[in-house]
Coordinates of N, CA and C and ligand atoms in Angstrom, one line a residue:
X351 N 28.8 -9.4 -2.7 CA 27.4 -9.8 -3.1 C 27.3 -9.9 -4.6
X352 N 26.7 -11.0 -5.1 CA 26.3 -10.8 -6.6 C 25.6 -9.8 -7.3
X353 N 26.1 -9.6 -8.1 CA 25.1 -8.6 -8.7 C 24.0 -8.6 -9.6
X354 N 22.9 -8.2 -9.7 CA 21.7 -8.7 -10.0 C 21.4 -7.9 -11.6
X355 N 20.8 -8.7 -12.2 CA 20.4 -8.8 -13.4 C 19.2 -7.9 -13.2
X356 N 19.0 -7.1 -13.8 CA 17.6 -6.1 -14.4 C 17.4 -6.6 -16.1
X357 N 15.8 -7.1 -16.0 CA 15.2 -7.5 -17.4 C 14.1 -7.0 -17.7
X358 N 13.5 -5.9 -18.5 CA 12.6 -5.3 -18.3 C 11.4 -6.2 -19.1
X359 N 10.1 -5.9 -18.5 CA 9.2 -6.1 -19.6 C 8.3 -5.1 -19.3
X360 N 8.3 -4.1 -20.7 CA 7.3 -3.1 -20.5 C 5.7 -3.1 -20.3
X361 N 5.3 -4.0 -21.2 CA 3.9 -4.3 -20.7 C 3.2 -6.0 -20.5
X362 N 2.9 -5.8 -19.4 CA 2.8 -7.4 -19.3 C 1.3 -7.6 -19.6
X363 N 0.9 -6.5 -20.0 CA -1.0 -6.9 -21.1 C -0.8 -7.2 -22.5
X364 N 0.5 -7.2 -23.3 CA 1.4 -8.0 -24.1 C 2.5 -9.3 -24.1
X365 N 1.7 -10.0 -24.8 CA 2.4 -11.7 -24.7 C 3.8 -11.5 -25.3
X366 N 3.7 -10.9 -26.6 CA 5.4 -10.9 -27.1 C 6.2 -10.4 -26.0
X367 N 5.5 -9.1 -25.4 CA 6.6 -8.6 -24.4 C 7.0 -9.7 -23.7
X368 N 6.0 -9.8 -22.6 CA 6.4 -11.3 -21.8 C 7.3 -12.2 -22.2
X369 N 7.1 -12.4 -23.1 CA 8.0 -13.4 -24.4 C 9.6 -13.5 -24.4
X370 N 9.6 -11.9 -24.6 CA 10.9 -11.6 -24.7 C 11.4 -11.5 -24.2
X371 N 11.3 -10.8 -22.6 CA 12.0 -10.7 -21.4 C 12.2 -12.0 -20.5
X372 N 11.3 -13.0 -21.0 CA 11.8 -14.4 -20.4 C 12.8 -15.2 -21.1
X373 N 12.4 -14.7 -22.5 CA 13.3 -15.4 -23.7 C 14.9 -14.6 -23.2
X374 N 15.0 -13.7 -22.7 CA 16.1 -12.5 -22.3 C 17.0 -13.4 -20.8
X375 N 15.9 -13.7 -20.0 CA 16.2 -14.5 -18.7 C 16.8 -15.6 -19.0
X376 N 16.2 -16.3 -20.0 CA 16.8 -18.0 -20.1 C 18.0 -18.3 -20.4
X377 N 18.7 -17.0 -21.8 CA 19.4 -16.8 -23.1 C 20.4 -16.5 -21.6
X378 N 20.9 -15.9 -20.4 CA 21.5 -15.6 -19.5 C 21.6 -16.3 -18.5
X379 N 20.4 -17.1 -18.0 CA 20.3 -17.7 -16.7 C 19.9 -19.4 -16.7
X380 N 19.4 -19.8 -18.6 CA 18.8 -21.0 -18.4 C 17.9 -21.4 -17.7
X381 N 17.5 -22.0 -16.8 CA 16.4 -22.5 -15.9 C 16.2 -21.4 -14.6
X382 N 15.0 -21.3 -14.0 CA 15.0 -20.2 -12.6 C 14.6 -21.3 -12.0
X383 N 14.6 -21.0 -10.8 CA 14.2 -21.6 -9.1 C 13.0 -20.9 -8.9
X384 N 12.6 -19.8 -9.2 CA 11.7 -18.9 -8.7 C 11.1 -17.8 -9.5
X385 N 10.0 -17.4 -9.1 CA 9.6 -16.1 -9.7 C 8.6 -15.7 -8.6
X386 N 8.9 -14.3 -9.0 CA 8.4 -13.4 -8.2 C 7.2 -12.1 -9.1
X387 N 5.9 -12.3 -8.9 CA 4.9 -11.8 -9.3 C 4.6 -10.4 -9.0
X388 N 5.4 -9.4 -8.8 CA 4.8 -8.1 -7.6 C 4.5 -6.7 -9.0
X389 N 3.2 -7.2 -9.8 CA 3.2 -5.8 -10.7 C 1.8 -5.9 -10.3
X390 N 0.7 -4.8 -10.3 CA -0.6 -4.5 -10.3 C -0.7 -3.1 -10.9
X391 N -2.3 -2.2 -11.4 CA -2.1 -1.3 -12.1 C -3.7 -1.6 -12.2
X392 N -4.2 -0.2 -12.0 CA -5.5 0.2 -12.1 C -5.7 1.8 -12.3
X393 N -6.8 2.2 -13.1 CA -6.8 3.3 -13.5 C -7.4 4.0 -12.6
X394 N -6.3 5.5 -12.3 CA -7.2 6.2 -11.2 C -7.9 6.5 -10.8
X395 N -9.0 7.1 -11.9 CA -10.6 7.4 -11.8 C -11.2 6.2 -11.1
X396 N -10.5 5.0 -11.5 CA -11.3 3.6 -10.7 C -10.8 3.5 -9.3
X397 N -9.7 4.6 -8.7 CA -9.2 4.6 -7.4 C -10.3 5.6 -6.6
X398 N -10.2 6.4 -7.5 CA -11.0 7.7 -6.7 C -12.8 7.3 -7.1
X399 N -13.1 7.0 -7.6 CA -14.5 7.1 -7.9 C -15.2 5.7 -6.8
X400 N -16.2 5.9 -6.7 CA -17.2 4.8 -6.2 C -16.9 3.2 -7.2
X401 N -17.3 2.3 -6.5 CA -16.8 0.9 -7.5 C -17.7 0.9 -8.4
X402 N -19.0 1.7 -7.9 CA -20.2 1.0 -8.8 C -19.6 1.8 -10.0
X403 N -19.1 2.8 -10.1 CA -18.8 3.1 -11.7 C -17.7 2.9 -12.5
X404 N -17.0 1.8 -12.2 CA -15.7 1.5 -12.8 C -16.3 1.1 -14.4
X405 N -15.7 1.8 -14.9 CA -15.7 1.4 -16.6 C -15.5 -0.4 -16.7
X406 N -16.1 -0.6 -18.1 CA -15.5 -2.1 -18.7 C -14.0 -2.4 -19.2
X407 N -13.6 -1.1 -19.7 CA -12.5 -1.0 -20.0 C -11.3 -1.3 -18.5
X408 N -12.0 -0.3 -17.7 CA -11.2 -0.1 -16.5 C -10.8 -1.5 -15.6
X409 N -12.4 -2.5 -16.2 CA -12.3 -3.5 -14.8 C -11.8 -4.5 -15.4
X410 N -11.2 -4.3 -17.1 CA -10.4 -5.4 -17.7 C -9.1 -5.2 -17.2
X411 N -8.6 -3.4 -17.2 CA -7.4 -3.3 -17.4 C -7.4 -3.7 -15.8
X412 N -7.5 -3.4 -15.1 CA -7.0 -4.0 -13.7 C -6.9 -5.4 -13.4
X413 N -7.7 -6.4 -14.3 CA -7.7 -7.6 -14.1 C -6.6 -8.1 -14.9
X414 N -6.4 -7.9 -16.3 CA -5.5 -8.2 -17.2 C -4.4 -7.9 -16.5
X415 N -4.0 -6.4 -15.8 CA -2.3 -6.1 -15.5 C -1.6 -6.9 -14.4
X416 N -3.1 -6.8 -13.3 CA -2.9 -7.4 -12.0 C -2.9 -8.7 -11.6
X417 N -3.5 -9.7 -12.9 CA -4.0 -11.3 -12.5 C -3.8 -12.0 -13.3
X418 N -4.2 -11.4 -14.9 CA -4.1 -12.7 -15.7 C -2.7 -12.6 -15.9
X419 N -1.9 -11.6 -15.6 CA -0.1 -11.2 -16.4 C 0.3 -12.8 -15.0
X420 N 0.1 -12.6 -14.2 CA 0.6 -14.3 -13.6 C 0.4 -15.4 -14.3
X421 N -1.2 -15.5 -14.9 CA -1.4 -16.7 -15.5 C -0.5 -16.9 -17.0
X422 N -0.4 -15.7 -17.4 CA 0.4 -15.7 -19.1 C 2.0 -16.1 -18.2
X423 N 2.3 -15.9 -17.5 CA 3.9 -15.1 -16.8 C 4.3 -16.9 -17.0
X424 N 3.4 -17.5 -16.1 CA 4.1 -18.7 -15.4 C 3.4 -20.1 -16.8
X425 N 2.7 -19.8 -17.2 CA 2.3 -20.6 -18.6 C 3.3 -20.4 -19.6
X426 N 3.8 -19.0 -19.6 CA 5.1 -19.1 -20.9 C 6.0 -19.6 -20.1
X427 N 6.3 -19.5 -18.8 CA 7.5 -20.0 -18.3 C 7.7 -21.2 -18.3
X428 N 6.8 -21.6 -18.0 CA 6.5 -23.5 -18.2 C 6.9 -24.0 -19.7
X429 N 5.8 -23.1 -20.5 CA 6.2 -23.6 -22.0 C 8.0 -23.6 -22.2
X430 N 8.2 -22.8 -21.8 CA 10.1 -22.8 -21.9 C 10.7 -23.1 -21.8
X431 N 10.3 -24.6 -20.9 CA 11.0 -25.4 -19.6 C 12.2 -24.6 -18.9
X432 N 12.1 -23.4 -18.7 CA 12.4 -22.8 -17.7 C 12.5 -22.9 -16.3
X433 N 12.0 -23.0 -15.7 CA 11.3 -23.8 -14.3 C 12.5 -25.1 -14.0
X434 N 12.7 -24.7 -12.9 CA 13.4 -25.6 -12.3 C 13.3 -26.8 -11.4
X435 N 13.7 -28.1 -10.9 CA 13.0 -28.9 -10.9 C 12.1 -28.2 -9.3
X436 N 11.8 -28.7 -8.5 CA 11.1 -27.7 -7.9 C 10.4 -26.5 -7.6
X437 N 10.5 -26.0 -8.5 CA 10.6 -24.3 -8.6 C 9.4 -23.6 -7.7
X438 N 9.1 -22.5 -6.8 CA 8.8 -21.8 -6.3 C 8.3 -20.7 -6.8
X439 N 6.5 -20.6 -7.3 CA 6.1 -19.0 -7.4 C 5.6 -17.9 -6.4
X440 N 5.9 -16.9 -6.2 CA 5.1 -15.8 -5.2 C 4.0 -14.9 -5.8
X441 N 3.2 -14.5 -5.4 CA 2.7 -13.1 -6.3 C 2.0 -12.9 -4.7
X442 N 2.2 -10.8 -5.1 CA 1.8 -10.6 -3.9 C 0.5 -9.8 -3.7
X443 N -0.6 -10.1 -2.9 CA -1.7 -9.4 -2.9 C -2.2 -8.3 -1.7
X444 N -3.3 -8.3 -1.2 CA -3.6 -7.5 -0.2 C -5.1 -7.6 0.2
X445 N -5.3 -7.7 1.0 CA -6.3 -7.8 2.0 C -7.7 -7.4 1.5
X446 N -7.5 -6.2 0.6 CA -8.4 -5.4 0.1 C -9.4 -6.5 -0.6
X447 N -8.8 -7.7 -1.2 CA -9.7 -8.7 -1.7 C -10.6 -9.3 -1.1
X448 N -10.1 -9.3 0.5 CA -11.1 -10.1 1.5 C -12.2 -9.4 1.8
X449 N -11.9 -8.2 2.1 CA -12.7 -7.1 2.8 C -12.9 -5.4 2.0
X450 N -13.7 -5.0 2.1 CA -13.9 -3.9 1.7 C -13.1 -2.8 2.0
X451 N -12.2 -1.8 1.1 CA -11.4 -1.2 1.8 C -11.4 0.2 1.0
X452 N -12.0 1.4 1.4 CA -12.0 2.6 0.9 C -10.9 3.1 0.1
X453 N -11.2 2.9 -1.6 CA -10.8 3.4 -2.2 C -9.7 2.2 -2.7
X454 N -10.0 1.1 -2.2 CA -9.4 0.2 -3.2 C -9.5 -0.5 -4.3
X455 N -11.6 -0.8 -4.1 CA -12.2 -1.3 -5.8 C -11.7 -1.8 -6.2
X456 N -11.5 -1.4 -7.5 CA -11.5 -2.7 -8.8 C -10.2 -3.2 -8.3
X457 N -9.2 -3.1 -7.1 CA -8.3 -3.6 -6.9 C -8.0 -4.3 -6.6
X458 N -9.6 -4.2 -5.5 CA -9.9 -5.3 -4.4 C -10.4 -6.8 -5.4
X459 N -11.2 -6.6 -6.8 CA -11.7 -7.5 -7.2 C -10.7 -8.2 -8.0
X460 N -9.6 -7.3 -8.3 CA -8.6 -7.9 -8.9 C -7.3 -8.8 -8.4
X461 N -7.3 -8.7 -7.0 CA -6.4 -9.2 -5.8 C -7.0 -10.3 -5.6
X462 N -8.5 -10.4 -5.7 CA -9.6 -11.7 -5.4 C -9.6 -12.9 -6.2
X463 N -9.3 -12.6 -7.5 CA -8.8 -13.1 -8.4 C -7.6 -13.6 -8.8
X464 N -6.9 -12.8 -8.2 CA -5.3 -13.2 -8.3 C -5.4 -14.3 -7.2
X465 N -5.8 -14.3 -5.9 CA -5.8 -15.1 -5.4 C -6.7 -16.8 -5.3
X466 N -7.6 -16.1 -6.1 CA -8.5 -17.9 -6.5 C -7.4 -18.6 -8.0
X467 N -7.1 -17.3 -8.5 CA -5.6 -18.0 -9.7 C -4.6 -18.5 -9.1
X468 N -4.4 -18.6 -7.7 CA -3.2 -19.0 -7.4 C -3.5 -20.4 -7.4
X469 N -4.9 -20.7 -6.6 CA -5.3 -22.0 -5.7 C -5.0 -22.8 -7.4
X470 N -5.8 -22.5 -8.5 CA -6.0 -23.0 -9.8 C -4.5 -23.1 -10.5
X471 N -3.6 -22.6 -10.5 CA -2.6 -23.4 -11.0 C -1.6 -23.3 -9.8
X472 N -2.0 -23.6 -8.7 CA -1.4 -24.6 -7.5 C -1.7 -25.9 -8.2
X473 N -3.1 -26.2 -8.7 CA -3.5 -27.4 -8.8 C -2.9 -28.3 -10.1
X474 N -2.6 -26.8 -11.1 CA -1.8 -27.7 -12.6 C -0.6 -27.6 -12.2
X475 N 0.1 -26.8 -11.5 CA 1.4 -26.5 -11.4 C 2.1 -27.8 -10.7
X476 N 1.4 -28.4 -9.9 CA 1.9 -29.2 -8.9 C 2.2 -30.9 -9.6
X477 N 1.2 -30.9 -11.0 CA 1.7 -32.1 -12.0 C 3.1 -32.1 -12.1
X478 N 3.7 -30.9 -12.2 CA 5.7 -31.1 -12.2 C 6.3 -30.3 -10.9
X479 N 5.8 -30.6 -9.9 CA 6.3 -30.3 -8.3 C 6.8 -28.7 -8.4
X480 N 5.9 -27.9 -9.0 CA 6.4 -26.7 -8.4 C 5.3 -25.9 -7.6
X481 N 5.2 -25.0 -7.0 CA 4.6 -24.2 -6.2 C 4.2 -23.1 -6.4
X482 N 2.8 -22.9 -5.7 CA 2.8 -21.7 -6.6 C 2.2 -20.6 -4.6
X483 N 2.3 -19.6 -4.4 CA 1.6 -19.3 -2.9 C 1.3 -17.7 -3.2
X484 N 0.5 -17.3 -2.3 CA 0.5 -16.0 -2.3 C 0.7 -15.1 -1.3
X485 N 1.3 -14.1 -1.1 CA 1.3 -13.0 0.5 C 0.4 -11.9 0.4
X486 N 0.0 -12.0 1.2 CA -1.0 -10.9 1.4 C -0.4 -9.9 2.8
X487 N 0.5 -8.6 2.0 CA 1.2 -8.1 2.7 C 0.5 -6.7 3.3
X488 N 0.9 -6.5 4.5 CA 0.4 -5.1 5.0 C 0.7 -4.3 4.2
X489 N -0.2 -2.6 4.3 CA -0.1 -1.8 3.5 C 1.7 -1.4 3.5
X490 N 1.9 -1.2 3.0 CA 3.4 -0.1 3.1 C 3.7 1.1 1.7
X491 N 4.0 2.3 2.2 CA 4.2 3.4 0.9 C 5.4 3.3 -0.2
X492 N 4.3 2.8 -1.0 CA 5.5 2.5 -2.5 C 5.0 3.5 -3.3
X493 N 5.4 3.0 -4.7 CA 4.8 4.4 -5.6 C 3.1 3.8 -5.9
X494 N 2.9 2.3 -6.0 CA 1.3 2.4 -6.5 C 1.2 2.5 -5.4
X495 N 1.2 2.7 -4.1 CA 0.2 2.5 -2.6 C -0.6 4.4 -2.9
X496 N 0.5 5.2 -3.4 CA 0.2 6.7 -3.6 C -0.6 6.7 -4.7
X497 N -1.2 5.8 -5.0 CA -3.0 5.8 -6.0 C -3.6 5.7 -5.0
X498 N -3.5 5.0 -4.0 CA -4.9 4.6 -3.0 C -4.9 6.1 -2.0
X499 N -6.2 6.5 -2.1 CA -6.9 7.7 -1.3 C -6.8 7.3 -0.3
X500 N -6.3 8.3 0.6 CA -6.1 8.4 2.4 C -5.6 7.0 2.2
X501 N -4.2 7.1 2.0 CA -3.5 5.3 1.9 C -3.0 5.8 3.7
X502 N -2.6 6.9 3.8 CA -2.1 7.0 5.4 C -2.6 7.0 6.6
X503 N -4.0 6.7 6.1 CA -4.8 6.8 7.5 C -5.2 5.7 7.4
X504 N -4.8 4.6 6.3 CA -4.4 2.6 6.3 C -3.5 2.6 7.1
X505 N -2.5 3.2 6.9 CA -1.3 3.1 8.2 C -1.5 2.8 9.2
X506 N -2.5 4.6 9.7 CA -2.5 4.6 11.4 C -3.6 3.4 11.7
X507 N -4.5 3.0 10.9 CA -5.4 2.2 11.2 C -5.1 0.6 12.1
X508 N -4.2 0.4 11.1 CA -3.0 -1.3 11.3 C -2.5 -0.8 11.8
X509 N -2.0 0.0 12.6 CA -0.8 0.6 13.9 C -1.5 0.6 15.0
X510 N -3.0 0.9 14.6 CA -3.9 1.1 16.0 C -4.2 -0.5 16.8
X511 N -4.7 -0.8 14.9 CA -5.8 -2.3 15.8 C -4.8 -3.4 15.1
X512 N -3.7 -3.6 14.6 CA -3.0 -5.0 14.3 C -2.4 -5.3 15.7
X513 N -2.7 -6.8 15.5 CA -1.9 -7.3 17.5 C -0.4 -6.9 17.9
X514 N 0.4 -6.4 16.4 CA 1.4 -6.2 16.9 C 1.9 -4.9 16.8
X515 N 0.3 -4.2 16.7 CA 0.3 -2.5 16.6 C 1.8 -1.9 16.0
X516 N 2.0 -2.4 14.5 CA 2.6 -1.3 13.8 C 2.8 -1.9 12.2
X517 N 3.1 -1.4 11.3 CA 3.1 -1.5 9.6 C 4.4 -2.4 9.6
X518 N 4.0 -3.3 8.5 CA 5.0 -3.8 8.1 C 5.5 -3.6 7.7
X519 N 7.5 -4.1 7.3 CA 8.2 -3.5 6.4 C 8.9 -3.9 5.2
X520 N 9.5 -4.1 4.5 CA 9.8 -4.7 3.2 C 10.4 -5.5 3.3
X521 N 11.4 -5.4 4.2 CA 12.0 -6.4 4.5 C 11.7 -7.6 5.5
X522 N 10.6 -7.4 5.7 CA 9.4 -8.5 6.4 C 8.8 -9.2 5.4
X523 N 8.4 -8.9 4.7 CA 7.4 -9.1 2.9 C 8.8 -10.2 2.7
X524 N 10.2 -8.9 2.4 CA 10.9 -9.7 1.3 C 11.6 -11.2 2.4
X525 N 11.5 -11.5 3.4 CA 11.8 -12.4 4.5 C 10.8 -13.6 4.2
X526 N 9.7 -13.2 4.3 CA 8.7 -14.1 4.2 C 8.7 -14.8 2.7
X527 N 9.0 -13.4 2.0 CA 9.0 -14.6 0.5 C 10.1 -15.5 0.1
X528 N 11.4 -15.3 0.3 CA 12.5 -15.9 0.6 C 12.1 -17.2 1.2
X529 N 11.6 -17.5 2.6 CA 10.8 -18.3 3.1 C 9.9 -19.3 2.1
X530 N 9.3 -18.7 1.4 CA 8.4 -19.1 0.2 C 9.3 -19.7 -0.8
X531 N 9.9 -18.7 -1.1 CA 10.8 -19.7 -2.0 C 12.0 -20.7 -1.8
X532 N 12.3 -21.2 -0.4 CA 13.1 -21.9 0.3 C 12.3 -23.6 0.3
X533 N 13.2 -24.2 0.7 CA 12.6 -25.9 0.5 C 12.1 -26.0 1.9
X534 N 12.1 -24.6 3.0 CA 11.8 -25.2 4.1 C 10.1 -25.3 4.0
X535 N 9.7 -24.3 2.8 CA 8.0 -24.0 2.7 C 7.5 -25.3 1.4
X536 N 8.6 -26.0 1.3 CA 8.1 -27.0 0.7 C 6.6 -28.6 0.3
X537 N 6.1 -27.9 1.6 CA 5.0 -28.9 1.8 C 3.7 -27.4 1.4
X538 N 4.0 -26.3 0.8 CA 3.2 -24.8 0.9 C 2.9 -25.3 -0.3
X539 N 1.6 -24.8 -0.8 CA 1.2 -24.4 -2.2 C -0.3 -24.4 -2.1
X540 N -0.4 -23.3 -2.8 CA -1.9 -22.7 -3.0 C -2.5 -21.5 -1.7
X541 N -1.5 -21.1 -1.2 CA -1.7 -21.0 0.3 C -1.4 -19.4 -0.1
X542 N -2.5 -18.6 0.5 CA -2.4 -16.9 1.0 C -2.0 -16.6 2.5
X543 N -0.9 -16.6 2.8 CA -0.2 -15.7 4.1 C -0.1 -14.9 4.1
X544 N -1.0 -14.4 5.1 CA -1.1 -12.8 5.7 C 0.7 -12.5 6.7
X545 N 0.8 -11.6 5.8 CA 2.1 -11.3 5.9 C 1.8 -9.4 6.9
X546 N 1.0 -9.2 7.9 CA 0.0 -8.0 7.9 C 0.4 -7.8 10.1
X547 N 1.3 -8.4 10.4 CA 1.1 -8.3 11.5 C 0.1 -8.6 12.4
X548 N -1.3 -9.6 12.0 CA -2.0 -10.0 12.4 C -3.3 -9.0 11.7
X549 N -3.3 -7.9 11.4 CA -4.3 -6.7 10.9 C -5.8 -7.8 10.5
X550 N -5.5 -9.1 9.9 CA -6.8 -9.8 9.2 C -7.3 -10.6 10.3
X551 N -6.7 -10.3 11.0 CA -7.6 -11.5 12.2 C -8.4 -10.8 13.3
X552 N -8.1 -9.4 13.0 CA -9.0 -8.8 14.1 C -10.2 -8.6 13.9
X553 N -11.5 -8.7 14.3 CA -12.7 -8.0 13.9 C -13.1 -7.1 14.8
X554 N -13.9 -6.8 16.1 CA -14.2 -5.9 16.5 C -12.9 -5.4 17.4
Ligands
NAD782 N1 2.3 -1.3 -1.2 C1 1.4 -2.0 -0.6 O1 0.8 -1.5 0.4 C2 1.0 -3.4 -1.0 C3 0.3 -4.2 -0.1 C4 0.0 -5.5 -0.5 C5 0.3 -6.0 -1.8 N2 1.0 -5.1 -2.7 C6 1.3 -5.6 -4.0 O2 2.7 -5.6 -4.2 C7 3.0 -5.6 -5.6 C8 4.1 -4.6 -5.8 O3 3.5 -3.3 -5.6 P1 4.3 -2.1 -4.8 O4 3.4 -1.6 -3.8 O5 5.7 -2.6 -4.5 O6 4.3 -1.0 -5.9 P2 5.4 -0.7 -7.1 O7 4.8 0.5 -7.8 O8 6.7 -0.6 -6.6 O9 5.2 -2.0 -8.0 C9 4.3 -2.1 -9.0 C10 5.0 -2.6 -10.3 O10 4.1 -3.0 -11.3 C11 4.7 -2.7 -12.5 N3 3.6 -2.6 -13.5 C12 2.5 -1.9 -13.5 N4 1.8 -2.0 -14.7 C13 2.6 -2.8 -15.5 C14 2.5 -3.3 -16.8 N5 1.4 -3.1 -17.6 N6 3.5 -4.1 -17.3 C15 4.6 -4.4 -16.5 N7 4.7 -3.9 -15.3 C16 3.7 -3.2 -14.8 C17 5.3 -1.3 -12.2 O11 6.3 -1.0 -13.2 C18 5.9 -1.6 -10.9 O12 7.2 -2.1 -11.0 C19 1.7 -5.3 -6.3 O13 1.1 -6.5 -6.7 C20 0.8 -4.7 -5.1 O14 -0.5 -4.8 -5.4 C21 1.4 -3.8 -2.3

């Protein structure tokens, strides 16, 4: 198996950062096929508190980490000519945008956003045939999921009432985006796939 390249960028609410860690990718790899979007970050008090009180500060920093770092991410990539001739973006979101979900907040407005960003440079992106889509994956326990309050009683929830009564797993997410980034999702763009076991389709 090849072995994979680690490129860090410490903060992506900094453009030079961005900068450099792409400028790092190119200087090694020249042009990509793909990128993959999966950073988000919101301040705890805005996890634990009621939405109505999220600070200004707070409901920037969750928009800036979680939404605009796509729009900076794939606009410097472009400027780079980076991008390859078709190239494929993912970024991944969550449900919490559609629907109200205890103790998600500013996360949920910030996933809402990530996802009307996708439709909006689906629409520029697609002037040089690349792609841009989004997944909207079931909950699963990473290290940010352990900011969200009673994230385990999300679990049993989607175990109880998803049609295929049980959590998805990473390697379901990482299956589907692979898919995404493959020529077979070629006619895809602008598109949020519930990647959730069905969880968004149920109502009563
Ligand atoms: N875990 C879930 O239940 C779930 C469900 C749906 C969508 N998602 C989304 O999947 C993506 C990946 O999250 P995860 O659950 O794997 O958690 P994770 O903690 O493994 O990943 C979050 C990443 O964001 C990075 N990050 C945070 N702030 C940053 C900053 N300022 N600059 C650069 N990087 C920063 C972290 O270093 C980390 O690598 C996120 O967009 C998350 O919202 C997660």
């Amino acid at each position: 198996m090849p072995k994979a390249s680690v490129y860090v960028c410490n903060n992506v609410s900094l453009d030079e950062d961005i900068d450099n860690c792409l400028e790092e990718i190119k200087k090694d790899h020249g042009k990509i096929d793909g990128l993959l979007h999966a950073i988000a970050h919101a301040n705890t008090e805005d996890l634990r508190n009621d939405f109505i009180l999220t600070s200004r500060d707070g409901y920037a920093h969750a928009q800036d980490v979680s939404t605009y770092s796509l729009v900076a991410i794939v606009r410097m990539a472009r400027e780079k000519e980076m991008l390859n001739e078709g190239a494929s973006i993912v970024a991944y979101t969550y449900y919490g945008s559609e629907k109200v979900i205890e103790g998600y907040n500013v996360m949920g407005v910030a996933k809402a956003a990530l996802e009307a960003s996708i439709k909006y440079l689906a629409k520029d992106l697609g002037k040089d045939g690349y792609r841009i889509n989004g997944i909207s994956a079931g909950p699963i326990k990473t290290l940010s999921a352990k900011g969200i309050k009673d994230f385990g009683s999300i679990l049993d929830v989607v175990e109880e009432r998803a049609p295929l009564h049980k959590n998805v797993t990473i390697n379901q997410v990482g299956d589907s985006t692979a898919f995404l980034f493959s020529d077979m999702s070629s006619a895809i763009t602008g598109e949020i796939i519930h990647v959730d076991n069905g969880f968004s389709v149920v109502g009563v």
